[in-house]
């Protein structure tokens, strides 16, 4: 069933001065789950710390609490406006399909009707990306995992996450989602930047390939990019723009840049806020006359229960562990989301 809402004065000026129209509202979200591991030791990955005997003492009780916490967050992203949970959710830092299944089968999400698209990545720690979608909102017609090949200065392979591409139909339109988790800043931002540039190049290649097959395809990329919206991987490689009037045929719209320039972040480190969790899209989702599915607005979900309440890190995301101490939190990232709307005739 489609959720119909009446958007009155809020966006009337962008709708040619009309006082009100009725729209279908869709929420697209992304969340870094911060090490959603099961408790079993996988001999093929470096997951030993996330086992009962590991350094984090990762027990079934703690795992169940983690799943409960994350499912609570996912159920509430955008809910204040949409009155329901997101239609599509990109995830990263999930160990395998089983943990994602445990997530969607939790009572907080069970009745939402989420389906899963997931592939195992070759990441050394065993973490993957995945896509959740409501079958009532989105019908997948294609999906593929694209490998990101990286090599260090010695020519050694660096194993990292794949980029997941899912195409399908939403509200009678063809829509593609790309779920990312780009290489970390380990070793320093400058030293690791070439790896994220490579990730951005792969992302661009995927987008260009889809648009070659269908120039009218609407594409949304999301993920923990480990770069801010103003970094070269986005501004130079992907040619992202913050404003709709800056867009051209080769650029992409990144609403997260405007949020970042206002001081809004999705994670904090060293007394500095970063906005690594981003959602950007092709220009045909940002049209003045709002033809079909189109971008309405973006945000970072930072409800009070997601924040550390006191101390030096007051206001930061409430993590599962802080300095090696178990804090029973959620994630070291806040989720990102965008709203899409489509006029109901």
Short mmCIF file of C-alpha atoms in Angstrom, two decimals:
data_model
loop_
_atom_site.label_atom_id
_atom_site.label_comp_id
_atom_site.label_asym_id
_atom_site.label_seq_id
_atom_site.Cartn_x
_atom_site.Cartn_y
_atom_site.Cartn_z
CA UNK A 1 0.00 0.00 0.00
CA UNK A 2 1.36 3.41 -0.90
CA UNK A 3 1.67 6.05 1.78
CA UNK A 4 -0.08 9.22 0.65
CA UNK A 5 0.71 12.51 2.34
CA UNK A 6 -0.31 16.09 1.72
CA UNK A 7 2.62 18.50 1.52
CA UNK A 8 1.14 21.96 1.85
CA UNK A 9 3.10 25.20 2.16
CA UNK A 10 6.29 23.25 2.87
CA UNK A 11 7.19 22.74 -0.80
CA UNK A 12 4.45 24.72 -2.54
CA UNK A 13 6.86 27.33 -3.88
CA UNK A 14 8.77 24.65 -5.80
CA UNK A 15 5.53 23.36 -7.25
CA UNK A 16 4.68 26.45 -9.28
CA UNK A 17 2.88 28.21 -6.49
CA UNK A 18 0.12 25.65 -6.04
CA UNK A 19 -1.12 25.45 -2.46
CA UNK A 20 -1.17 21.68 -2.13
CA UNK A 21 -0.63 18.43 -3.96
CA UNK A 22 -0.69 14.81 -2.90
CA UNK A 23 2.43 12.72 -3.17
CA UNK A 24 3.75 9.25 -2.64
CA UNK A 25 6.64 9.50 -0.19
CA UNK A 26 9.58 7.07 -0.24
CA UNK A 27 12.43 6.97 2.27
CA UNK A 28 15.88 5.75 1.22
CA UNK A 29 18.35 5.23 4.07
CA UNK A 30 21.89 4.07 4.76
CA UNK A 31 23.38 2.83 8.03
CA UNK A 32 26.84 1.70 9.05
CA UNK A 33 26.07 -1.05 11.57
CA UNK A 34 29.51 -0.86 13.23
CA UNK A 35 30.71 -4.45 13.33
CA UNK A 36 27.52 -6.48 13.22
CA UNK A 37 29.26 -9.84 13.75
CA UNK A 38 27.81 -13.11 14.92
CA UNK A 39 29.67 -14.95 17.70
CA UNK A 40 31.09 -17.76 15.59
CA UNK A 41 34.75 -17.81 14.59
CA UNK A 42 35.16 -17.79 10.81
CA UNK A 43 38.52 -19.36 9.99
CA UNK A 44 38.69 -17.49 6.66
CA UNK A 45 38.48 -13.96 8.12
CA UNK A 46 39.99 -11.90 10.92
CA UNK A 47 36.91 -11.96 13.16
CA UNK A 48 38.55 -13.54 16.22
CA UNK A 49 38.06 -10.41 18.37
CA UNK A 50 34.29 -10.64 17.86
CA UNK A 51 33.88 -14.05 19.49
CA UNK A 52 33.15 -15.00 23.13
CA UNK A 53 36.83 -15.70 23.74
CA UNK A 54 38.06 -12.69 21.77
CA UNK A 55 39.26 -9.35 23.10
CA UNK A 56 35.74 -7.88 22.91
CA UNK A 57 34.13 -10.86 24.68
CA UNK A 58 31.42 -10.88 22.03
CA UNK A 59 28.74 -13.09 23.59
CA UNK A 60 25.30 -14.14 22.36
CA UNK A 61 23.76 -11.76 24.88
CA UNK A 62 25.73 -8.83 23.46
CA UNK A 63 24.96 -9.92 19.91
CA UNK A 64 21.22 -10.05 20.63
CA UNK A 65 21.37 -6.60 22.21
CA UNK A 66 23.18 -5.27 19.14
CA UNK A 67 20.52 -6.67 16.80
CA UNK A 68 17.78 -5.21 19.00
CA UNK A 69 19.45 -1.80 19.00
CA UNK A 70 20.07 -1.66 15.25
CA UNK A 71 16.56 -2.85 14.40
CA UNK A 72 15.15 -0.09 16.62
CA UNK A 73 17.13 2.50 14.69
CA UNK A 74 16.14 1.19 11.27
CA UNK A 75 12.47 1.18 12.22
CA UNK A 76 12.59 4.88 13.10
CA UNK A 77 14.63 6.50 10.31
CA UNK A 78 12.43 9.17 8.75
CA UNK A 79 9.39 7.90 10.67
CA UNK A 80 8.49 11.34 12.03
CA UNK A 81 7.66 12.41 8.47
CA UNK A 82 6.80 9.17 6.68
CA UNK A 83 5.00 7.47 9.60
CA UNK A 84 6.76 4.23 8.66
CA UNK A 85 10.24 2.75 8.29
CA UNK A 86 12.37 3.29 5.14
CA UNK A 87 11.40 1.64 1.86
CA UNK A 88 15.02 0.85 0.97
CA UNK A 89 18.01 0.61 3.32
CA UNK A 90 21.68 0.18 2.47
CA UNK A 91 23.83 -1.43 5.15
CA UNK A 92 27.55 -1.85 5.71
CA UNK A 93 29.73 -3.60 8.30
CA UNK A 94 27.55 -6.71 8.35
CA UNK A 95 29.45 -9.99 8.61
CA UNK A 96 27.20 -12.26 6.57
CA UNK A 97 23.65 -12.91 5.43
CA UNK A 98 22.74 -14.58 8.73
CA UNK A 99 23.23 -11.40 10.77
CA UNK A 100 21.14 -9.44 8.27
CA UNK A 101 18.40 -12.07 8.52
CA UNK A 102 18.49 -11.81 12.31
CA UNK A 103 18.11 -8.06 11.91
CA UNK A 104 15.03 -8.12 9.66
CA UNK A 105 13.44 -10.93 11.67
CA UNK A 106 13.64 -8.99 14.93
CA UNK A 107 10.19 -7.96 16.23
CA UNK A 108 11.09 -4.31 15.61
CA UNK A 109 11.23 -5.01 11.86
CA UNK A 110 9.49 -8.34 11.28
CA UNK A 111 6.15 -6.87 10.19
CA UNK A 112 7.81 -4.34 7.86
CA UNK A 113 8.27 -7.00 5.19
CA UNK A 114 11.95 -6.46 4.37
CA UNK A 115 13.73 -8.65 1.83
CA UNK A 116 17.53 -8.95 1.56
CA UNK A 117 20.10 -8.69 -1.22
CA UNK A 118 23.59 -9.63 -0.05
CA UNK A 119 26.86 -10.97 -1.45
CA UNK A 120 29.97 -12.02 0.47
CA UNK A 121 32.85 -9.58 -0.07
CA UNK A 122 36.54 -10.53 0.10
CA UNK A 123 37.20 -8.01 2.90
CA UNK A 124 39.84 -9.32 5.31
CA UNK A 125 37.65 -8.69 8.34
CA UNK A 126 34.73 -10.41 6.65
CA UNK A 127 32.41 -7.39 6.55
CA UNK A 128 30.00 -6.84 3.66
CA UNK A 129 27.39 -4.45 2.33
CA UNK A 130 23.73 -5.36 1.84
CA UNK A 131 20.43 -3.91 0.68
CA UNK A 132 17.09 -4.22 2.47
CA UNK A 133 13.88 -3.39 0.63
CA UNK A 134 10.17 -3.60 1.23
CA UNK A 135 8.63 -5.85 -1.41
CA UNK A 136 5.56 -3.60 -1.31
CA UNK A 137 7.68 -0.62 -2.42
CA UNK A 138 10.44 -1.94 -4.66
CA UNK A 139 10.70 -4.83 -7.13
CA UNK A 140 14.31 -5.83 -7.89
CA UNK A 141 14.98 -6.91 -11.47
CA UNK A 142 18.79 -7.15 -11.39
CA UNK A 143 21.61 -7.25 -8.86
CA UNK A 144 25.37 -7.63 -9.07
CA UNK A 145 28.38 -7.31 -6.80
CA UNK A 146 31.29 -5.36 -8.34
CA UNK A 147 34.77 -6.12 -7.05
CA UNK A 148 37.10 -3.27 -6.09
CA UNK A 149 40.70 -4.34 -6.85
CA UNK A 150 43.29 -2.50 -4.77
CA UNK A 151 47.06 -2.96 -4.44
CA UNK A 152 49.52 -1.34 -2.05
CA UNK A 153 52.95 0.15 -2.91
CA UNK A 154 54.50 -3.32 -2.79
CA UNK A 155 51.96 -4.72 -5.24
CA UNK A 156 50.16 -6.70 -2.56
CA UNK A 157 46.40 -7.07 -2.94
CA UNK A 158 44.32 -5.18 -0.39
CA UNK A 159 41.02 -6.98 0.12
CA UNK A 160 38.06 -4.69 0.64
CA UNK A 161 34.30 -4.46 0.18
CA UNK A 162 32.49 -4.95 -3.11
CA UNK A 163 30.05 -2.37 -4.46
CA UNK A 164 26.52 -3.75 -4.64
CA UNK A 165 24.30 -2.64 -7.54
CA UNK A 166 20.57 -3.36 -7.49
CA UNK A 167 18.17 -2.31 -10.24
CA UNK A 168 14.41 -2.49 -10.05
CA UNK A 169 11.04 -0.80 -10.20
CA UNK A 170 9.68 1.71 -7.70
CA UNK A 171 6.38 3.45 -8.36
CA UNK A 172 6.43 2.33 -12.02
CA UNK A 173 9.93 3.77 -12.63
CA UNK A 174 13.32 2.15 -13.15
CA UNK A 175 15.57 2.91 -10.21
CA UNK A 176 19.09 1.71 -9.37
CA UNK A 177 20.83 1.62 -5.99
CA UNK A 178 24.58 1.33 -5.40
CA UNK A 179 25.69 0.41 -1.86
CA UNK A 180 29.24 1.37 -0.93
CA UNK A 181 31.73 1.01 1.87
CA UNK A 182 34.92 2.67 0.65
CA UNK A 183 38.40 1.95 2.09
CA UNK A 184 39.12 3.38 5.52
CA UNK A 185 41.52 6.17 6.48
CA UNK A 186 43.84 3.76 8.26
CA UNK A 187 47.39 5.04 7.88
CA UNK A 188 46.17 8.61 7.48
CA UNK A 189 43.78 10.40 5.07
CA UNK A 190 46.51 11.34 2.59
CA UNK A 191 48.13 7.90 2.39
CA UNK A 192 44.79 6.12 2.04
CA UNK A 193 43.18 8.62 -0.33
CA UNK A 194 44.25 6.82 -3.54
CA UNK A 195 42.21 3.80 -2.47
CA UNK A 196 39.07 5.91 -2.12
CA UNK A 197 39.77 7.52 -5.47
CA UNK A 198 39.83 4.01 -6.93
CA UNK A 199 36.50 3.31 -5.23
CA UNK A 200 35.05 6.51 -6.69
CA UNK A 201 36.30 5.53 -10.15
CA UNK A 202 34.57 2.16 -9.85
CA UNK A 203 31.40 3.92 -8.73
CA UNK A 204 31.58 6.25 -11.72
CA UNK A 205 32.16 3.34 -14.08
CA UNK A 206 29.08 1.58 -12.73
CA UNK A 207 26.94 4.70 -13.10
CA UNK A 208 28.21 5.33 -16.64
CA UNK A 209 27.50 1.70 -17.60
CA UNK A 210 23.92 1.88 -16.34
CA UNK A 211 23.33 5.18 -18.12
CA UNK A 212 24.77 3.77 -21.35
CA UNK A 213 22.15 1.02 -21.26
CA UNK A 214 19.40 3.41 -20.22
CA UNK A 215 20.12 7.17 -20.36
CA UNK A 216 16.92 7.85 -18.41
CA UNK A 217 17.74 5.51 -15.52
CA UNK A 218 17.54 7.11 -12.11
CA UNK A 219 20.48 6.11 -9.89
CA UNK A 220 21.07 6.58 -6.16
CA UNK A 221 24.45 5.77 -4.62
CA UNK A 222 24.84 5.50 -0.87
CA UNK A 223 27.41 4.42 1.64
CA UNK A 224 30.10 5.04 4.19
CA UNK A 225 32.61 6.69 1.86
CA UNK A 226 35.25 7.49 4.51
CA UNK A 227 35.48 10.86 2.77
CA UNK A 228 33.57 14.08 3.31
CA UNK A 229 31.37 15.59 0.58
CA UNK A 230 34.07 18.15 -0.29
CA UNK A 231 36.88 15.62 -0.83
CA UNK A 232 38.37 14.93 -4.27
CA UNK A 233 36.87 11.47 -4.59
CA UNK A 234 33.46 13.11 -4.79
CA UNK A 235 34.09 16.62 -6.13
CA UNK A 236 36.69 15.71 -8.76
CA UNK A 237 36.09 12.07 -9.70
CA UNK A 238 32.30 11.88 -9.37
CA UNK A 239 31.75 15.60 -10.05
CA UNK A 240 29.20 16.00 -7.30
CA UNK A 241 27.36 19.30 -6.87
CA UNK A 242 25.58 20.70 -3.84
CA UNK A 243 22.93 22.73 -5.68
CA UNK A 244 20.46 21.72 -8.35
CA UNK A 245 21.23 24.78 -10.50
CA UNK A 246 24.89 23.64 -10.75
CA UNK A 247 24.05 20.29 -12.34
CA UNK A 248 24.93 19.32 -15.89
CA UNK A 249 24.94 16.09 -17.90
CA UNK A 250 28.14 14.73 -16.30
CA UNK A 251 27.64 15.73 -12.67
CA UNK A 252 25.81 14.16 -9.74
CA UNK A 253 23.71 15.79 -7.04
CA UNK A 254 24.97 15.39 -3.46
CA UNK A 255 22.57 16.92 -0.91
CA UNK A 256 24.95 15.89 1.87
CA UNK A 257 27.38 18.65 0.91
CA UNK A 258 24.96 21.35 2.02
CA UNK A 259 24.45 19.54 5.33
CA UNK A 260 28.21 19.23 5.82
CA UNK A 261 28.77 22.94 5.18
CA UNK A 262 26.21 23.64 7.92
CA UNK A 263 28.31 21.63 10.37
CA UNK A 264 26.16 18.48 10.32
CA UNK A 265 28.04 15.19 10.58
CA UNK A 266 27.38 11.47 10.84
CA UNK A 267 30.40 10.55 12.98
CA UNK A 268 32.93 12.30 15.17
CA UNK A 269 36.60 11.65 15.73
CA UNK A 270 39.25 13.75 17.45
CA UNK A 271 36.76 16.51 18.33
CA UNK A 272 35.85 16.88 14.65
CA UNK A 273 32.64 15.97 12.86
CA UNK A 274 32.76 14.18 9.52
CA UNK A 275 29.97 13.32 7.11
CA UNK A 276 31.20 10.05 5.63
CA UNK A 277 27.69 8.57 5.32
CA UNK A 278 26.30 9.99 2.13
CA UNK A 279 23.56 9.54 -0.46
CA UNK A 280 23.97 11.10 -3.90
CA UNK A 281 22.12 10.73 -7.19
CA UNK A 282 21.81 11.39 -10.92
CA UNK A 283 20.43 14.81 -11.98
CA UNK A 284 17.17 13.35 -13.32
CA UNK A 285 16.06 12.88 -9.71
CA UNK A 286 16.38 16.63 -9.16
CA UNK A 287 14.11 18.25 -11.73
CA UNK A 288 12.37 21.61 -11.36
CA UNK A 289 9.04 20.29 -12.59
CA UNK A 290 9.37 17.16 -10.43
CA UNK A 291 8.73 14.65 -13.17
CA UNK A 292 8.18 11.22 -11.65
CA UNK A 293 10.16 10.19 -8.59
CA UNK A 294 12.23 13.15 -7.44
CA UNK A 295 14.38 14.26 -4.53
CA UNK A 296 12.67 16.18 -1.77
CA UNK A 297 15.15 16.51 1.09
CA UNK A 298 17.98 14.79 2.96
CA UNK A 299 18.95 14.38 6.57
CA UNK A 300 21.03 12.65 9.21
CA UNK A 301 19.01 10.68 11.76
CA UNK A 302 20.44 11.63 15.14
CA UNK A 303 17.66 11.00 17.64
CA UNK A 304 18.60 11.65 21.30
CA UNK A 305 18.70 7.93 22.16
CA UNK A 306 21.50 7.49 19.59
CA UNK A 307 23.79 9.96 21.35
CA UNK A 308 26.24 9.66 24.23
CA UNK A 309 24.60 11.48 27.13
CA UNK A 310 27.56 12.80 29.09
CA UNK A 311 31.31 13.08 29.38
CA UNK A 312 33.93 14.09 26.84
CA UNK A 313 32.01 12.47 24.00
CA UNK A 314 28.62 13.95 24.84
CA UNK A 315 26.55 14.23 21.67
CA UNK A 316 28.68 11.73 19.75
CA UNK A 317 27.10 8.54 18.40
CA UNK A 318 26.64 6.01 21.22
CA UNK A 319 28.87 3.12 20.20
CA UNK A 320 28.76 -0.55 21.09
CA UNK A 321 32.28 -0.24 22.55
CA UNK A 322 34.14 2.87 23.66
CA UNK A 323 37.86 2.54 24.24
CA UNK A 324 37.45 -1.21 24.47
CA UNK A 325 34.73 -0.95 27.11
CA UNK A 326 31.31 -2.38 26.31
CA UNK A 327 28.71 0.44 26.32
CA UNK A 328 25.71 -1.43 24.80
CA UNK A 329 25.21 1.30 22.21
CA UNK A 330 24.18 1.35 18.59
CA UNK A 331 26.92 2.42 16.15
CA UNK A 332 29.72 4.92 15.80
CA UNK A 333 27.77 6.41 12.85
CA UNK A 334 24.40 8.11 12.53
CA UNK A 335 22.24 6.94 9.59
CA UNK A 336 21.72 9.09 6.49
CA UNK A 337 18.46 9.30 4.56
CA UNK A 338 16.71 11.04 1.68
CA UNK A 339 13.03 11.44 0.87
CA UNK A 340 11.75 10.90 -2.67
CA UNK A 341 8.31 12.07 -3.72
CA UNK A 342 6.07 11.45 -6.71
CA UNK A 343 2.88 13.30 -7.45
CA UNK A 344 -0.28 11.23 -7.28
CA UNK A 345 -2.49 11.95 -10.29
#
